[in-house]
Coordinates of C-alpha atoms in Angstrom, one line a residue:
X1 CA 13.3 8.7 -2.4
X2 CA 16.3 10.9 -1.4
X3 CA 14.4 11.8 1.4
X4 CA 13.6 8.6 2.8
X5 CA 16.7 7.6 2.9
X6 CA 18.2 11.1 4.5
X7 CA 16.0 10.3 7.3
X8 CA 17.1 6.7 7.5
X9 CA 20.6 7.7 7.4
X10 CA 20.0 10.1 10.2
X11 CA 18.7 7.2 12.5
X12 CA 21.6 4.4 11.6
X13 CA 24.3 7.4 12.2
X14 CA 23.2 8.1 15.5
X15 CA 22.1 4.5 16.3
X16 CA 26.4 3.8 15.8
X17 CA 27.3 6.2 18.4
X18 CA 25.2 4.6 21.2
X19 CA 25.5 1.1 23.5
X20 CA 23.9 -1.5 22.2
X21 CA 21.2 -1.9 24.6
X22 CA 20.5 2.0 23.2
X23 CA 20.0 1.2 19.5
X24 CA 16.9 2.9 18.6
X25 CA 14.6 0.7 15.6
X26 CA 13.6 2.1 12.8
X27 CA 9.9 1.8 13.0
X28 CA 7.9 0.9 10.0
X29 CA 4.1 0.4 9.2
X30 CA 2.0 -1.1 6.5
X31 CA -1.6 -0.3 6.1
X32 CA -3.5 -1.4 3.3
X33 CA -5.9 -4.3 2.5
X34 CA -5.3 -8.2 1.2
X35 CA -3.3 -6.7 -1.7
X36 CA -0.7 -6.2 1.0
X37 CA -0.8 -8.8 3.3
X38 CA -0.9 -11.9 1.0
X39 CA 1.6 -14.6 1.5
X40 CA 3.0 -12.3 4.2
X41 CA 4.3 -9.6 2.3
X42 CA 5.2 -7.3 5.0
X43 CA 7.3 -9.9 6.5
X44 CA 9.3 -10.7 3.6
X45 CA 10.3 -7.5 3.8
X46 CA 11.4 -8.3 7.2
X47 CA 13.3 -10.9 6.9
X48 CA 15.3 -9.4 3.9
X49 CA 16.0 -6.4 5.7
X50 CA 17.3 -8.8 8.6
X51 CA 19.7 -10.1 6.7
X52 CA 21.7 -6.7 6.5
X53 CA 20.2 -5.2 10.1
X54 CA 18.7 -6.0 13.0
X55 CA 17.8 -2.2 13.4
X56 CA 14.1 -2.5 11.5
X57 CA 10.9 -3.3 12.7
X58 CA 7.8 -3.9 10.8
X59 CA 4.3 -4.1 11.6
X60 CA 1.3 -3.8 9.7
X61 CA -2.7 -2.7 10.1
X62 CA -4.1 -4.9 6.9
X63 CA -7.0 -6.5 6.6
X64 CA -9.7 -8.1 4.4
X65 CA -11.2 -5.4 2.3
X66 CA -10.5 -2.5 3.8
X67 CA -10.1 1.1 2.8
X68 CA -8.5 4.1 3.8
X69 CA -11.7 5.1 5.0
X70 CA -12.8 2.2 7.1
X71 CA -9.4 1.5 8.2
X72 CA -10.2 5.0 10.1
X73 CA -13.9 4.5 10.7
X74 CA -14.8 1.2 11.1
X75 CA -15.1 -1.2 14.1
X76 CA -13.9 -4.4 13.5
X77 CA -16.5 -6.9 15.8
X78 CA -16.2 -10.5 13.9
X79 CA -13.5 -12.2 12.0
X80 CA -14.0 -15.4 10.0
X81 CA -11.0 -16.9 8.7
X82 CA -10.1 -14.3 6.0
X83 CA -13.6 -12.1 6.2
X84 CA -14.4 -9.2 8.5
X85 CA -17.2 -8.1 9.9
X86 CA -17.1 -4.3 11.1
X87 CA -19.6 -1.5 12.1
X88 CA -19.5 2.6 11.9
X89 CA -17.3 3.4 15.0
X90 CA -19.5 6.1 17.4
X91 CA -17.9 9.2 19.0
X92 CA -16.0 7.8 21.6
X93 CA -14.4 4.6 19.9
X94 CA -11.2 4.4 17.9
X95 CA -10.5 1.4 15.4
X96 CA -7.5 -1.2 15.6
X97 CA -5.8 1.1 12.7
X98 CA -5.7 4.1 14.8
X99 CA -4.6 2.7 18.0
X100 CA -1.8 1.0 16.2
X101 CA -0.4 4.4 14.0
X102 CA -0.8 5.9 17.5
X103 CA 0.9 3.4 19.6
X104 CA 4.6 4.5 18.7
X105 CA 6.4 7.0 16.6
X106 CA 6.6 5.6 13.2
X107 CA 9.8 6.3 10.8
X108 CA 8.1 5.4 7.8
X109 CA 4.4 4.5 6.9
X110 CA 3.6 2.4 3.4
X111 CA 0.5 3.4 2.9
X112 CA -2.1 1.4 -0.3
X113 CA -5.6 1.9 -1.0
X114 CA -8.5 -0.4 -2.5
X115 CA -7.8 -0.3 -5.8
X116 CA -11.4 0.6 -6.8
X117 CA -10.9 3.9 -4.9
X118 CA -8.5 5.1 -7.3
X119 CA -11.0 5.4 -10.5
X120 CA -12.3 8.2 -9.8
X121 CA -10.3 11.5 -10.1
X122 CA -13.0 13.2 -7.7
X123 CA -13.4 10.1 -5.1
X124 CA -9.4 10.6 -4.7
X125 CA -9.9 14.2 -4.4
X126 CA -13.2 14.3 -1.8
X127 CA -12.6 11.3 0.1
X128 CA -8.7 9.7 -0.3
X129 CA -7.1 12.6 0.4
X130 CA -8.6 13.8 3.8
X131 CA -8.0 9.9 4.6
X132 CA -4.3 10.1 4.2
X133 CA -3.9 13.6 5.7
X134 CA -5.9 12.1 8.9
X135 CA -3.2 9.1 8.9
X136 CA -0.6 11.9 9.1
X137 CA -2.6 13.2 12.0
X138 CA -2.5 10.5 14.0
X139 CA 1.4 9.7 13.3
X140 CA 3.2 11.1 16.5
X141 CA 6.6 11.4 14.7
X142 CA 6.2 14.9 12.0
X143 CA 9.4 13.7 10.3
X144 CA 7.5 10.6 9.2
X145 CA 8.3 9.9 5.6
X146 CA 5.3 8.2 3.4
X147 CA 5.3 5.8 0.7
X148 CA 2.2 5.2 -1.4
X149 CA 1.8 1.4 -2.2
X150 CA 0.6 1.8 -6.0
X151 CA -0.8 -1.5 -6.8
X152 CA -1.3 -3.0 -10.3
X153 CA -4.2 -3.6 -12.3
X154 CA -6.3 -6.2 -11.9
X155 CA -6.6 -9.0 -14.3
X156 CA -9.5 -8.5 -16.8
X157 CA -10.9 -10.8 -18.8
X158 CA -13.1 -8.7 -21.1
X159 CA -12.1 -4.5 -22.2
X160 CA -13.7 -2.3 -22.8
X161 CA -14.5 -1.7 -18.8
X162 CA -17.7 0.6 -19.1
X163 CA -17.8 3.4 -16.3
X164 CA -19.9 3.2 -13.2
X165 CA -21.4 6.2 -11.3
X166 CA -22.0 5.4 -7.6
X167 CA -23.8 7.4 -4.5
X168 CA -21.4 9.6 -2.4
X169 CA -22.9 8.3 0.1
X170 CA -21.8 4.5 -0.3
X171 CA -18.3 5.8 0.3
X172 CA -18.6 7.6 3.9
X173 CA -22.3 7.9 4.4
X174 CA -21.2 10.6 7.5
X175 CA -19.0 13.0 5.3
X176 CA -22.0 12.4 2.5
X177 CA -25.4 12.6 4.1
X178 CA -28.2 11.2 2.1
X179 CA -30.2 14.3 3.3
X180 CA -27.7 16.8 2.1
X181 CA -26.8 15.2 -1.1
X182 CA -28.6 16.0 -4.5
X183 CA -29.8 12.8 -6.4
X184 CA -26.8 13.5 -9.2
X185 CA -23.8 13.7 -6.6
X186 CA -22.2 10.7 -7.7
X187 CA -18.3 9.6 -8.2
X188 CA -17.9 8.5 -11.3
X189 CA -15.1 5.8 -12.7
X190 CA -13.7 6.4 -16.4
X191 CA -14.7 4.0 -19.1
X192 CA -11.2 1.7 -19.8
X193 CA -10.9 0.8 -23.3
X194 CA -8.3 -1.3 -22.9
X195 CA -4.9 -2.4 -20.7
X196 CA -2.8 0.5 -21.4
X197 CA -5.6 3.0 -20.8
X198 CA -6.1 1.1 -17.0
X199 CA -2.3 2.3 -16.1
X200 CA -2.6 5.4 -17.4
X201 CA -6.0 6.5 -15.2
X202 CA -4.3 4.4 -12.5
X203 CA -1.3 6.7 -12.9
X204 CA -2.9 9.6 -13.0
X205 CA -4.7 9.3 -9.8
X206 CA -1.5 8.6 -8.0
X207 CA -0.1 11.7 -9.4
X208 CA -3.2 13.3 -8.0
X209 CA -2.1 11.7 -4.6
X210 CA 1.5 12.6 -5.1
X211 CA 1.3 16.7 -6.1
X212 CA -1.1 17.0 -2.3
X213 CA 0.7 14.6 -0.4
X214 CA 4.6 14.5 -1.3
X215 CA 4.2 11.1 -0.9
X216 CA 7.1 9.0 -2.6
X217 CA 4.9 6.6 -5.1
X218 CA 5.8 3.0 -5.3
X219 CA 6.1 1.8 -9.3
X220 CA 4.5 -1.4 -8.9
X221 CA 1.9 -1.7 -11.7
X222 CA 4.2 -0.8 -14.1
X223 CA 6.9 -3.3 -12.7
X224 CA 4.0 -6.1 -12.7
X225 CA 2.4 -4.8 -16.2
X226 CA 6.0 -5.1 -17.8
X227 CA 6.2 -8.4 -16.2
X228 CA 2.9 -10.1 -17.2
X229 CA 3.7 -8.5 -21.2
X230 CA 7.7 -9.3 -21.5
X231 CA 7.3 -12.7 -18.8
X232 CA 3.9 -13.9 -19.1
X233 CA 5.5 -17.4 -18.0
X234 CA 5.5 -15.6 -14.8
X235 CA 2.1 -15.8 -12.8
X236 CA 2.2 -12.8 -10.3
X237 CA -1.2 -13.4 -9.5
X238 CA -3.5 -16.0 -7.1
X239 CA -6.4 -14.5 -9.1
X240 CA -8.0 -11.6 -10.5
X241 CA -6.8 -9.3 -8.0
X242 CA -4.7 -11.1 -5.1
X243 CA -0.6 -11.5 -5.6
X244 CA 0.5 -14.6 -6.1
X245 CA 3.5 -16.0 -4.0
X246 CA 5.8 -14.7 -6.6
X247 CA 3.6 -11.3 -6.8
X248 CA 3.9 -10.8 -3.1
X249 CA 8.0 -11.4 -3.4
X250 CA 8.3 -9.1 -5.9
X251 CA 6.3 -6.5 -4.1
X252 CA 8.5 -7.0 -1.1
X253 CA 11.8 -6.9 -3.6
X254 CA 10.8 -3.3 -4.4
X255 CA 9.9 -2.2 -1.0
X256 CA 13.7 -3.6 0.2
X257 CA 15.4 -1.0 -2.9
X258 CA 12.8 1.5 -1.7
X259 CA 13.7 1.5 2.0
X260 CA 17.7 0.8 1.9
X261 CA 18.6 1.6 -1.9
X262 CA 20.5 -1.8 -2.0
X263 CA 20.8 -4.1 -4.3
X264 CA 17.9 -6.9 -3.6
X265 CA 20.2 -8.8 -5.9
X266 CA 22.7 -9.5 -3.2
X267 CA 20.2 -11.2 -0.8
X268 CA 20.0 -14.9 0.0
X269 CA 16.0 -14.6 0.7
X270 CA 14.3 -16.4 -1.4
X271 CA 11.0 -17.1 0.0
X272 CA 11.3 -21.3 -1.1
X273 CA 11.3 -19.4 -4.7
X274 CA 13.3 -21.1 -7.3
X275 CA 16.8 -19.9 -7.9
X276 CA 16.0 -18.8 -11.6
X277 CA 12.8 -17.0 -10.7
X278 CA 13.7 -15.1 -7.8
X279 CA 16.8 -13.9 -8.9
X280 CA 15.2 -12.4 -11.9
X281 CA 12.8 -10.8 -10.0
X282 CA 15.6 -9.5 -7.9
X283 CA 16.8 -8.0 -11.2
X284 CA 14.1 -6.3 -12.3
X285 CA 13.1 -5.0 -9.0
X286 CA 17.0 -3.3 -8.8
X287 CA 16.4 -2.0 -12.3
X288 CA 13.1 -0.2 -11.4

């Protein structure tokens, strides 16, 4: 955290030196899936940053379903309403992803993976790391900092959650040839006895993530997992998986203390929210 905002202290210290017309942005990128882009997330963000400076600039590369993985190998050719349809990019192509993290030198990249990625301490090893180290590849600015957008777990309606061995090879059938792979090379989730037991191998991965990557990780499942036990009048969530309106506000709440340290408590963005409601997830999102 202290490191995010050394480097964003850096850029607004300059930035009050020059013209006007010289003010540099601070460039900032989402990547992630449906779990970030619901009810506009990313520009929440936006607008409560605008409210204290005009000096930020998001963007995001989210869509429907997507991975790490096929954010950086897949060809999107189709779109229906919210479904994609994508293909294996060949040699020569490059995906909508990568032209974007290349297209400018980006400050700071929030980064979140499909959840069901993250069950598996050897998938996050073999597979999500290399696919965040390639992201940092791609990123022309080397004083980038990275945030990784933990998300929360889903909503289940029956524990325990028995564990599911899958194919390499249905992950990145490239990196995992059928023809090179032994019948038993598999990536295995953890059975999940109950709630509790889903944070903690949730948890754990992301402290996988974290002692490789350096990465500051974001607190949001257990921010939404206090909420849903201590508020359960509260409904963060469209359905099993998807943030509500109200999820995706207090998603962008925690990015706004994340990014500026400030107190989201002192914003007048709302997001049409009721008074009561937003303001204590303003709290809690101060607190966390």
């Amino acid at each position: 955290m202290k490191e995010i905002l050394a480097i964003l202290f850096i850029i607004f210290y300059s930035c009050k030196s020059k013209p006007v017309e010289q003010v540099e942005k601070v460039n900032i990128l989402f990547i992630g899936n449906s779990l970030t882009y619901y009810h506009d997330m990313p520009k929440m963000v936006q607008q409560m940053l605008n409210e204290k400076s005009t000096h930020y600039l998001i963007e995001q590369a989210a869509y429907p379903g997507m991975t790490l993985n096929s954010h950086l190998n897949n060809i999107i050719y189709r779109r229906d309403g919210d479904n994609i349809y994508t293909i294996r990019k060949k040699d020569f192509e490059i995906t909508e992803t990568e032209k974007i993290i290349s297209s400018r030198s980006w400050d700071l990249i929030i980064i979140q993976e499909a959840p069901d990625m993250l069950f598996s301490k050897e998938l996050v090893d073999e597979l999500v790391q290399s696919d965040i180290v390639e992201i940092k590849v791609l990123n022309r600015n080397k004083n980038c900092k990275y945030i990784f957008f933990n998300t929360w777990i889903p909503k289940v309606q029956h524990y325990p959650i028995k564990s599911i061995c899958l194919p390499k090879s249905d992950f990145d059938y490239v990196k995992f040839p059928i023809n090179n792979l032994n019948s038993d090379e598999k990536f295995c989730s953890e059975e999940v006895l109950n709630e509790k037991e889903h944070l903690r191998i949730l948890n754990e991965a992301l402290n996988q993530i974290n002692l490789k990557q350096k990465m500051i990780i974001s607190n949001h499942p257990n921010i939404h997992f206090n909420i849903c036990n201590n508020y359960p009048e509260i409904q963060l969530y469209d359905d099993e998986f998807h943030p509500s309106k109200i999820g995706s506000f207090l998603n962008a709440c925690v990015f706004y203390k994340m990014i500026t340290n400030k107190n989201p408590t002192r914003l007048h963005f709302n997001a049409s929210l009721d008074e009561k409601t937003a303001s204590l997830l303003k709290r809690i999102a101060n607190s966390n």
